[in-house]
C-alpha positions as a Markdown table, in Angstrom:
| # | Residue | x | y | z |
|---|---|---|---|---|
| 1 | Unk | -41.7 | 37.8 | 73.6 |
| 2 | Unk | -39.7 | 39.3 | 70.7 |
| 3 | Unk | -36.2 | 38.1 | 69.7 |
| 4 | Unk | -33.7 | 39.9 | 67.5 |
| 5 | Unk | -31.2 | 38.1 | 65.3 |
| 6 | Unk | -28.1 | 39.7 | 63.9 |
| 7 | Unk | -26.2 | 37.8 | 61.1 |
| 8 | Unk | -23.0 | 39.0 | 59.5 |
| 9 | Unk | -22.2 | 39.2 | 55.8 |
| 10 | Unk | -19.5 | 37.0 | 54.5 |
| 11 | Unk | -17.0 | 36.7 | 51.6 |
| 12 | Unk | -16.3 | 33.3 | 50.2 |
| 13 | Unk | -13.3 | 31.7 | 48.4 |
| 14 | Unk | -10.7 | 34.4 | 49.2 |
| 15 | Unk | -9.2 | 33.4 | 45.8 |
| 16 | Unk | -8.3 | 29.8 | 45.6 |
| 17 | Unk | -10.3 | 28.6 | 48.6 |
| 18 | Unk | -13.2 | 27.7 | 46.3 |
| 19 | Unk | -16.4 | 26.7 | 48.1 |
| 20 | Unk | -14.4 | 26.1 | 51.3 |
| 21 | Unk | -13.0 | 29.4 | 52.8 |
| 22 | Unk | -15.3 | 32.1 | 54.2 |
| 23 | Unk | -14.7 | 35.3 | 56.2 |
| 24 | Unk | -17.4 | 37.1 | 58.1 |
| 25 | Unk | -17.7 | 40.8 | 57.4 |
| 26 | Unk | -19.4 | 43.6 | 59.5 |
| 27 | Unk | -22.5 | 44.2 | 57.4 |
| 28 | Unk | -25.6 | 42.7 | 59.1 |
| 29 | Unk | -28.9 | 41.1 | 58.4 |
| 30 | Unk | -31.2 | 41.9 | 61.3 |
| 31 | Unk | -34.5 | 40.1 | 61.9 |
| 32 | Unk | -36.9 | 40.9 | 64.7 |
| 33 | Unk | -39.3 | 38.0 | 65.3 |
| 34 | Unk | -42.3 | 37.3 | 67.5 |
| 35 | Unk | -45.1 | 34.8 | 67.5 |
| 36 | Unk | -48.2 | 35.9 | 65.5 |
| 37 | Unk | -51.6 | 34.6 | 64.5 |
| 38 | Unk | -50.3 | 34.2 | 60.9 |
| 39 | Unk | -47.1 | 34.5 | 58.9 |
| 40 | Unk | -46.3 | 38.2 | 58.3 |
| 41 | Unk | -43.0 | 39.5 | 56.9 |
| 42 | Unk | -41.9 | 43.1 | 56.4 |
| 43 | Unk | -38.7 | 44.3 | 54.7 |
| 44 | Unk | -37.2 | 47.6 | 55.7 |
| 45 | Unk | -34.4 | 49.5 | 53.9 |
| 46 | Unk | -32.8 | 49.6 | 50.4 |
| 47 | Unk | -31.1 | 46.2 | 50.3 |
| 48 | Unk | -34.3 | 44.2 | 50.4 |
| 49 | Unk | -37.0 | 43.8 | 47.8 |
| 50 | Unk | -40.7 | 44.1 | 48.6 |
| 51 | Unk | -42.3 | 40.9 | 50.0 |
| 52 | Unk | -44.5 | 39.7 | 47.1 |
| 53 | Unk | -45.4 | 36.3 | 48.5 |
| 54 | Unk | -44.9 | 35.3 | 52.1 |
| 55 | Unk | -45.3 | 31.6 | 51.3 |
| 56 | Unk | -42.2 | 31.6 | 49.1 |
| 57 | Unk | -40.0 | 33.7 | 51.4 |
| 58 | Unk | -36.6 | 32.1 | 51.9 |
| 59 | Unk | -36.4 | 32.6 | 55.7 |
| 60 | Unk | -39.9 | 31.2 | 56.3 |
| 61 | Unk | -39.5 | 28.2 | 54.0 |
| 62 | Unk | -36.1 | 27.3 | 55.5 |
| 63 | Unk | -37.2 | 27.7 | 59.1 |
| 64 | Unk | -40.3 | 25.6 | 58.6 |
| 65 | Unk | -38.3 | 22.9 | 56.8 |
| 66 | Unk | -35.8 | 22.6 | 59.6 |
| 67 | Unk | -38.5 | 22.3 | 62.2 |
| 68 | Unk | -40.3 | 19.7 | 60.0 |
| 69 | Unk | -37.1 | 17.6 | 59.8 |
| 70 | Unk | -37.0 | 17.4 | 63.5 |
| 71 | Unk | -40.7 | 16.5 | 63.9 |
| 72 | Unk | -41.8 | 19.9 | 65.0 |
| 73 | Unk | -44.3 | 22.5 | 63.6 |
| 74 | Unk | -43.1 | 26.1 | 63.6 |
| 75 | Unk | -45.8 | 28.4 | 64.7 |
| 76 | Unk | -46.5 | 31.5 | 62.6 |
| 77 | Unk | -44.2 | 34.5 | 63.1 |
| 78 | Unk | -44.2 | 38.2 | 62.6 |
| 79 | Unk | -40.8 | 39.2 | 61.0 |
| 80 | Unk | -39.3 | 42.6 | 60.5 |
| 81 | Unk | -36.2 | 42.3 | 58.3 |
| 82 | Unk | -33.5 | 44.9 | 57.7 |
| 83 | Unk | -30.2 | 44.4 | 55.9 |
| 84 | Unk | -26.9 | 46.1 | 55.3 |
| 85 | Unk | -26.0 | 43.2 | 52.9 |
| 86 | Unk | -26.7 | 44.0 | 49.2 |
| 87 | Unk | -28.4 | 41.3 | 47.3 |
| 88 | Unk | -26.6 | 39.3 | 44.6 |
| 89 | Unk | -23.2 | 41.0 | 45.2 |
| 90 | Unk | -21.2 | 38.1 | 46.5 |
| 91 | Unk | -21.5 | 39.0 | 50.2 |
| 92 | Unk | -23.5 | 36.1 | 51.5 |
| 93 | Unk | -27.0 | 37.6 | 51.5 |
| 94 | Unk | -28.7 | 34.3 | 51.0 |
| 95 | Unk | -26.5 | 32.5 | 53.5 |
| 96 | Unk | -27.3 | 35.1 | 56.1 |
| 97 | Unk | -31.0 | 34.5 | 55.5 |
| 98 | Unk | -30.6 | 30.8 | 55.8 |
| 99 | Unk | -28.7 | 31.2 | 59.1 |
| 100 | Unk | -31.4 | 33.5 | 60.4 |
| 101 | Unk | -34.0 | 30.9 | 59.5 |
| 102 | Unk | -32.0 | 28.2 | 61.4 |
| 103 | Unk | -31.9 | 30.3 | 64.5 |
| 104 | Unk | -35.6 | 31.2 | 64.3 |
| 105 | Unk | -36.6 | 27.5 | 64.0 |
| 106 | Unk | -34.2 | 26.5 | 66.7 |
| 107 | Unk | -35.7 | 29.0 | 69.1 |
| 108 | Unk | -39.4 | 29.1 | 68.3 |
| 109 | Unk | -39.8 | 25.4 | 67.6 |
| 110 | Unk | -37.6 | 24.5 | 70.6 |
| 111 | Unk | -35.3 | 22.2 | 68.6 |
| 112 | Unk | -32.3 | 22.6 | 71.1 |
| 113 | Unk | -29.8 | 22.1 | 68.3 |
| 114 | Unk | -26.2 | 23.0 | 68.6 |
| 115 | Unk | -24.6 | 25.3 | 66.0 |
| 116 | Unk | -22.7 | 22.4 | 64.4 |
| 117 | Unk | -26.1 | 20.8 | 63.6 |
| 118 | Unk | -27.4 | 24.1 | 62.3 |
| 119 | Unk | -24.3 | 24.3 | 60.1 |
| 120 | Unk | -25.0 | 20.8 | 58.6 |
| 121 | Unk | -28.5 | 21.9 | 57.6 |
| 122 | Unk | -27.5 | 25.3 | 56.4 |
| 123 | Unk | -24.8 | 23.8 | 54.2 |
| 124 | Unk | -27.2 | 21.4 | 52.7 |
| 125 | Unk | -29.5 | 24.4 | 51.8 |
| 126 | Unk | -26.6 | 26.4 | 50.3 |
| 127 | Unk | -24.8 | 23.5 | 48.6 |
| 128 | Unk | -21.5 | 24.4 | 50.3 |
| 129 | Unk | -20.5 | 25.6 | 53.8 |
| 130 | Unk | -18.2 | 28.6 | 53.2 |
| 131 | Unk | -20.7 | 31.5 | 53.6 |
| 132 | Unk | -23.0 | 29.9 | 56.1 |
| 133 | Unk | -20.1 | 28.8 | 58.3 |
| 134 | Unk | -18.7 | 32.3 | 58.4 |
| 135 | Unk | -22.1 | 33.7 | 59.2 |
| 136 | Unk | -22.7 | 31.3 | 62.0 |
| 137 | Unk | -19.3 | 31.4 | 63.7 |
| 138 | Unk | -17.7 | 34.7 | 62.7 |
| 139 | Unk | -14.1 | 35.1 | 61.9 |
| 140 | Unk | -12.6 | 33.0 | 59.1 |
| 141 | Unk | -13.8 | 29.4 | 58.6 |
| 142 | Unk | -12.1 | 26.8 | 56.4 |
| 143 | Unk | -14.5 | 24.0 | 55.8 |
| 144 | Unk | -15.0 | 20.7 | 54.1 |
| 145 | Unk | -18.4 | 19.1 | 53.1 |
| 146 | Unk | -18.8 | 15.4 | 52.4 |
| 147 | Unk | -22.0 | 13.5 | 51.8 |
| 148 | Unk | -22.6 | 13.0 | 55.5 |
| 149 | Unk | -20.8 | 15.7 | 57.5 |
| 150 | Unk | -19.2 | 19.2 | 57.5 |
| 151 | Unk | -15.8 | 19.7 | 59.0 |
| 152 | Unk | -14.4 | 23.1 | 59.8 |
| 153 | Unk | -11.6 | 25.0 | 61.4 |
| 154 | Unk | -11.9 | 28.6 | 62.6 |
| 155 | Unk | -9.4 | 31.5 | 62.7 |
| 156 | Unk | -10.1 | 34.9 | 64.1 |
| 157 | Unk | -7.9 | 37.2 | 61.9 |
| 158 | Unk | -8.4 | 40.2 | 64.3 |
| 159 | Unk | -5.6 | 42.2 | 62.7 |
| 160 | Unk | -6.7 | 41.7 | 59.1 |
| 161 | Unk | -8.0 | 44.8 | 57.2 |
| 162 | Unk | -10.2 | 44.3 | 54.1 |
| 163 | Unk | -11.2 | 46.7 | 51.3 |
| 164 | Unk | -14.6 | 45.7 | 50.0 |
| 165 | Unk | -15.5 | 47.2 | 46.6 |
| 166 | Unk | -19.2 | 46.8 | 45.8 |
| 167 | Unk | -20.4 | 47.5 | 42.2 |
| 168 | Unk | -23.8 | 49.0 | 41.5 |
| 169 | Unk | -25.0 | 46.0 | 39.4 |
| 170 | Unk | -26.0 | 42.5 | 40.5 |
| 171 | Unk | -24.5 | 39.2 | 39.5 |
| 172 | Unk | -26.5 | 36.1 | 40.2 |
| 173 | Unk | -24.6 | 33.1 | 41.5 |
| 174 | Unk | -26.2 | 30.9 | 38.8 |
| 175 | Unk | -24.8 | 33.0 | 36.0 |
| 176 | Unk | -21.3 | 33.1 | 37.7 |
| 177 | Unk | -21.4 | 29.2 | 38.0 |
| 178 | Unk | -22.4 | 28.8 | 34.3 |
| 179 | Unk | -19.1 | 30.3 | 33.0 |
| 180 | Unk | -17.0 | 27.7 | 34.9 |
| 181 | Unk | -15.5 | 24.8 | 33.0 |
| 182 | Unk | -16.7 | 21.3 | 33.6 |
| 183 | Unk | -13.2 | 19.9 | 34.0 |
| 184 | Unk | -9.6 | 21.1 | 34.6 |
| 185 | Unk | -6.2 | 19.9 | 33.5 |
| 186 | Unk | -4.0 | 18.2 | 36.1 |
| 187 | Unk | -1.7 | 21.2 | 36.0 |
| 188 | Unk | -4.5 | 23.6 | 36.8 |
| 189 | Unk | -5.8 | 21.4 | 39.7 |
| 190 | Unk | -2.3 | 21.0 | 41.2 |
| 191 | Unk | -1.5 | 24.7 | 41.0 |
| 192 | Unk | -4.9 | 25.8 | 42.5 |
| 193 | Unk | -4.7 | 23.2 | 45.2 |
| 194 | Unk | -1.2 | 24.3 | 46.2 |
| 195 | Unk | -2.4 | 27.9 | 46.2 |
| 196 | Unk | -5.3 | 27.0 | 48.4 |
| 197 | Unk | -3.0 | 25.2 | 50.8 |
| 198 | Unk | -0.7 | 28.3 | 51.0 |
| 199 | Unk | -3.8 | 30.5 | 51.5 |
| 200 | Unk | -4.9 | 28.5 | 54.5 |
| 201 | Unk | -1.3 | 28.5 | 55.9 |
| 202 | Unk | -1.4 | 32.3 | 55.6 |
| 203 | Unk | -4.8 | 32.5 | 57.3 |
| 204 | Unk | -3.7 | 30.2 | 60.1 |
| 205 | Unk | -0.6 | 32.1 | 60.9 |
| 206 | Unk | -2.1 | 35.6 | 60.4 |
| 207 | Unk | 0.2 | 36.3 | 57.5 |
| 208 | Unk | -1.8 | 38.9 | 55.5 |
| 209 | Unk | 0.9 | 39.4 | 52.8 |
| 210 | Unk | 0.9 | 35.6 | 52.1 |
| 211 | Unk | -2.9 | 35.6 | 52.0 |
| 212 | Unk | -2.8 | 38.5 | 49.5 |
| 213 | Unk | -0.3 | 36.8 | 47.3 |
| 214 | Unk | -2.4 | 33.6 | 47.1 |
| 215 | Unk | -5.6 | 35.5 | 46.5 |
| 216 | Unk | -4.4 | 36.1 | 43.0 |
| 217 | Unk | -3.3 | 32.5 | 42.3 |
| 218 | Unk | -6.6 | 30.8 | 41.7 |
| 219 | Unk | -7.3 | 28.9 | 38.5 |
| 220 | Unk | -10.6 | 27.3 | 39.5 |
| 221 | Unk | -13.0 | 30.2 | 39.0 |
| 222 | Unk | -11.5 | 33.7 | 39.0 |
| 223 | Unk | -10.1 | 33.6 | 35.4 |
| 224 | Unk | -13.6 | 32.8 | 34.1 |
| 225 | Unk | -15.6 | 35.2 | 36.2 |
| 226 | Unk | -13.5 | 38.4 | 35.9 |
| 227 | Unk | -15.0 | 39.0 | 32.4 |
| 228 | Unk | -18.5 | 39.2 | 34.0 |
| 229 | Unk | -17.4 | 42.1 | 36.2 |
| 230 | Unk | -16.9 | 45.4 | 34.4 |
| 231 | Unk | -13.7 | 47.3 | 35.4 |
| 232 | Unk | -12.5 | 44.4 | 37.6 |
| 233 | Unk | -9.2 | 43.8 | 36.0 |
| 234 | Unk | -8.4 | 47.5 | 36.0 |
| 235 | Unk | -9.5 | 47.8 | 39.6 |
| 236 | Unk | -7.4 | 44.8 | 40.7 |
| 237 | Unk | -4.3 | 46.1 | 39.0 |
| 238 | Unk | -4.6 | 49.6 | 40.4 |
| 239 | Unk | -5.5 | 48.7 | 44.0 |
| 240 | Unk | -2.7 | 46.1 | 44.1 |
| 241 | Unk | -0.3 | 48.7 | 42.6 |
| 242 | Unk | -1.3 | 51.1 | 45.4 |
| 243 | Unk | -0.3 | 48.7 | 48.1 |
| 244 | Unk | -3.0 | 46.1 | 48.6 |
| 245 | Unk | -1.5 | 42.7 | 49.4 |
| 246 | Unk | -4.0 | 41.0 | 47.0 |
| 247 | Unk | -7.4 | 41.2 | 45.5 |
| 248 | Unk | -10.0 | 38.6 | 44.6 |
| 249 | Unk | -13.7 | 38.2 | 43.7 |
| 250 | Unk | -15.9 | 38.0 | 46.7 |
| 251 | Unk | -17.9 | 34.8 | 46.4 |
| 252 | Unk | -19.4 | 34.6 | 42.9 |
| 253 | Unk | -19.0 | 38.4 | 42.5 |
| 254 | Unk | -19.4 | 41.1 | 41.4 |
| 255 | Unk | -17.9 | 42.5 | 44.7 |
| 256 | Unk | -14.1 | 42.6 | 44.9 |
| 257 | Unk | -12.3 | 42.2 | 48.1 |
| 258 | Unk | -8.7 | 43.1 | 49.0 |
| 259 | Unk | -6.5 | 42.4 | 52.0 |
| 260 | Unk | -4.8 | 45.6 | 52.8 |
| 261 | Unk | -2.3 | 47.1 | 55.3 |
| 262 | Unk | -3.9 | 49.2 | 58.1 |
| 263 | Unk | -2.5 | 52.4 | 56.7 |
| 264 | Unk | -4.0 | 51.9 | 53.2 |
| 265 | Unk | -5.7 | 55.1 | 51.9 |
| 266 | Unk | -8.9 | 54.4 | 49.9 |
| 267 | Unk | -9.3 | 58.0 | 48.8 |
| 268 | Unk | -7.5 | 57.7 | 45.5 |
| 269 | Unk | -9.3 | 54.4 | 44.7 |
| 270 | Unk | -12.7 | 56.0 | 45.2 |
| 271 | Unk | -11.8 | 58.8 | 42.9 |
| 272 | Unk | -10.7 | 56.4 | 40.1 |
| 273 | Unk | -13.8 | 54.1 | 40.6 |
| 274 | Unk | -16.6 | 56.4 | 41.8 |
| 275 | Unk | -19.2 | 53.8 | 40.7 |
| 276 | Unk | -17.9 | 51.3 | 43.4 |
| 277 | Unk | -19.0 | 51.6 | 47.0 |
| 278 | Unk | -15.9 | 51.1 | 49.1 |
| 279 | Unk | -15.7 | 49.9 | 52.7 |
| 280 | Unk | -12.5 | 49.5 | 54.7 |
| 281 | Unk | -13.4 | 46.9 | 57.4 |
| 282 | Unk | -12.0 | 44.4 | 59.9 |
| 283 | Unk | -13.1 | 40.8 | 60.1 |
| 284 | Unk | -16.4 | 40.3 | 62.0 |
| 285 | Unk | -15.3 | 38.1 | 64.9 |
| 286 | Unk | -18.8 | 37.5 | 66.2 |
| 287 | Unk | -21.1 | 35.2 | 64.3 |
| 288 | Unk | -24.9 | 34.9 | 64.3 |
| 289 | Unk | -26.5 | 36.1 | 67.5 |
| 290 | Unk | -30.0 | 35.9 | 69.0 |
| 291 | Unk | -31.0 | 38.4 | 71.6 |
| 292 | Unk | -34.2 | 38.1 | 73.6 |
| 293 | Unk | -36.1 | 41.3 | 74.4 |
| 294 | Unk | -39.6 | 42.1 | 75.7 |
| 295 | Unk | -40.5 | 45.3 | 73.7 |
| 296 | Unk | -40.5 | 45.4 | 70.0 |
| 297 | Unk | -38.7 | 48.2 | 68.3 |
| 298 | Unk | -41.4 | 48.2 | 65.6 |
| 299 | Unk | -44.3 | 48.6 | 68.1 |
């Protein structure tokens, strides 16, 4: 029996919602899996590297660890992996892989875990729940992680339109974390916390204009990361000037994401920034899915 997993990409933070707000986007990691005599993993397409060592593969390692924690042994799998999510661009590629691993372990090791339990484990792997929660549940997820639980609230945002601008170069999350300060002034913390509160209010009420305004009000990470992304300040100024409600770094970057009115025309933006790949998309309302099928598409 072969199963197919489909996991959406995600954007995290949406400005001041640092490490707690995530939105699912309609770019997908797809994994076809079946039981096999030994572990075998194949990557297909331009957004995945060649598999150099199966034993260190993130999906395999994570799936085996989840099964082990629940007293089960995950039998070897044959995996065919394709992805529309570019690596190291701030669109949740690692989160999608971790979520895929959770679904694989849950299915093939017969763990019978609910999605909330999978979220707890996935968040512990990522270190924060924003991307993995959006990938699991779809829509927009506002989350909080403590030492012993993950709490979340979900909004669908069906009418929201996003402009996703993907640069050609990677930016590793570790590098983007290194530029952040180790402490903030009280004034910075108060201002960013208030902006995050207003951001969530805008998301909860479907107010795209308020969300856009708050996207530019962060003081926790955006001022320090913009310098790592060439042309980002110019892009932000121009796209907002042409009618976007607001623009922020997607996750740790370098992708930039804007909330835009439905009528927004991306043609002039693409001409000004030909090195960016632009996508005008809606929120992905469906989260991670597992479909059982009998015949492999790779057979």
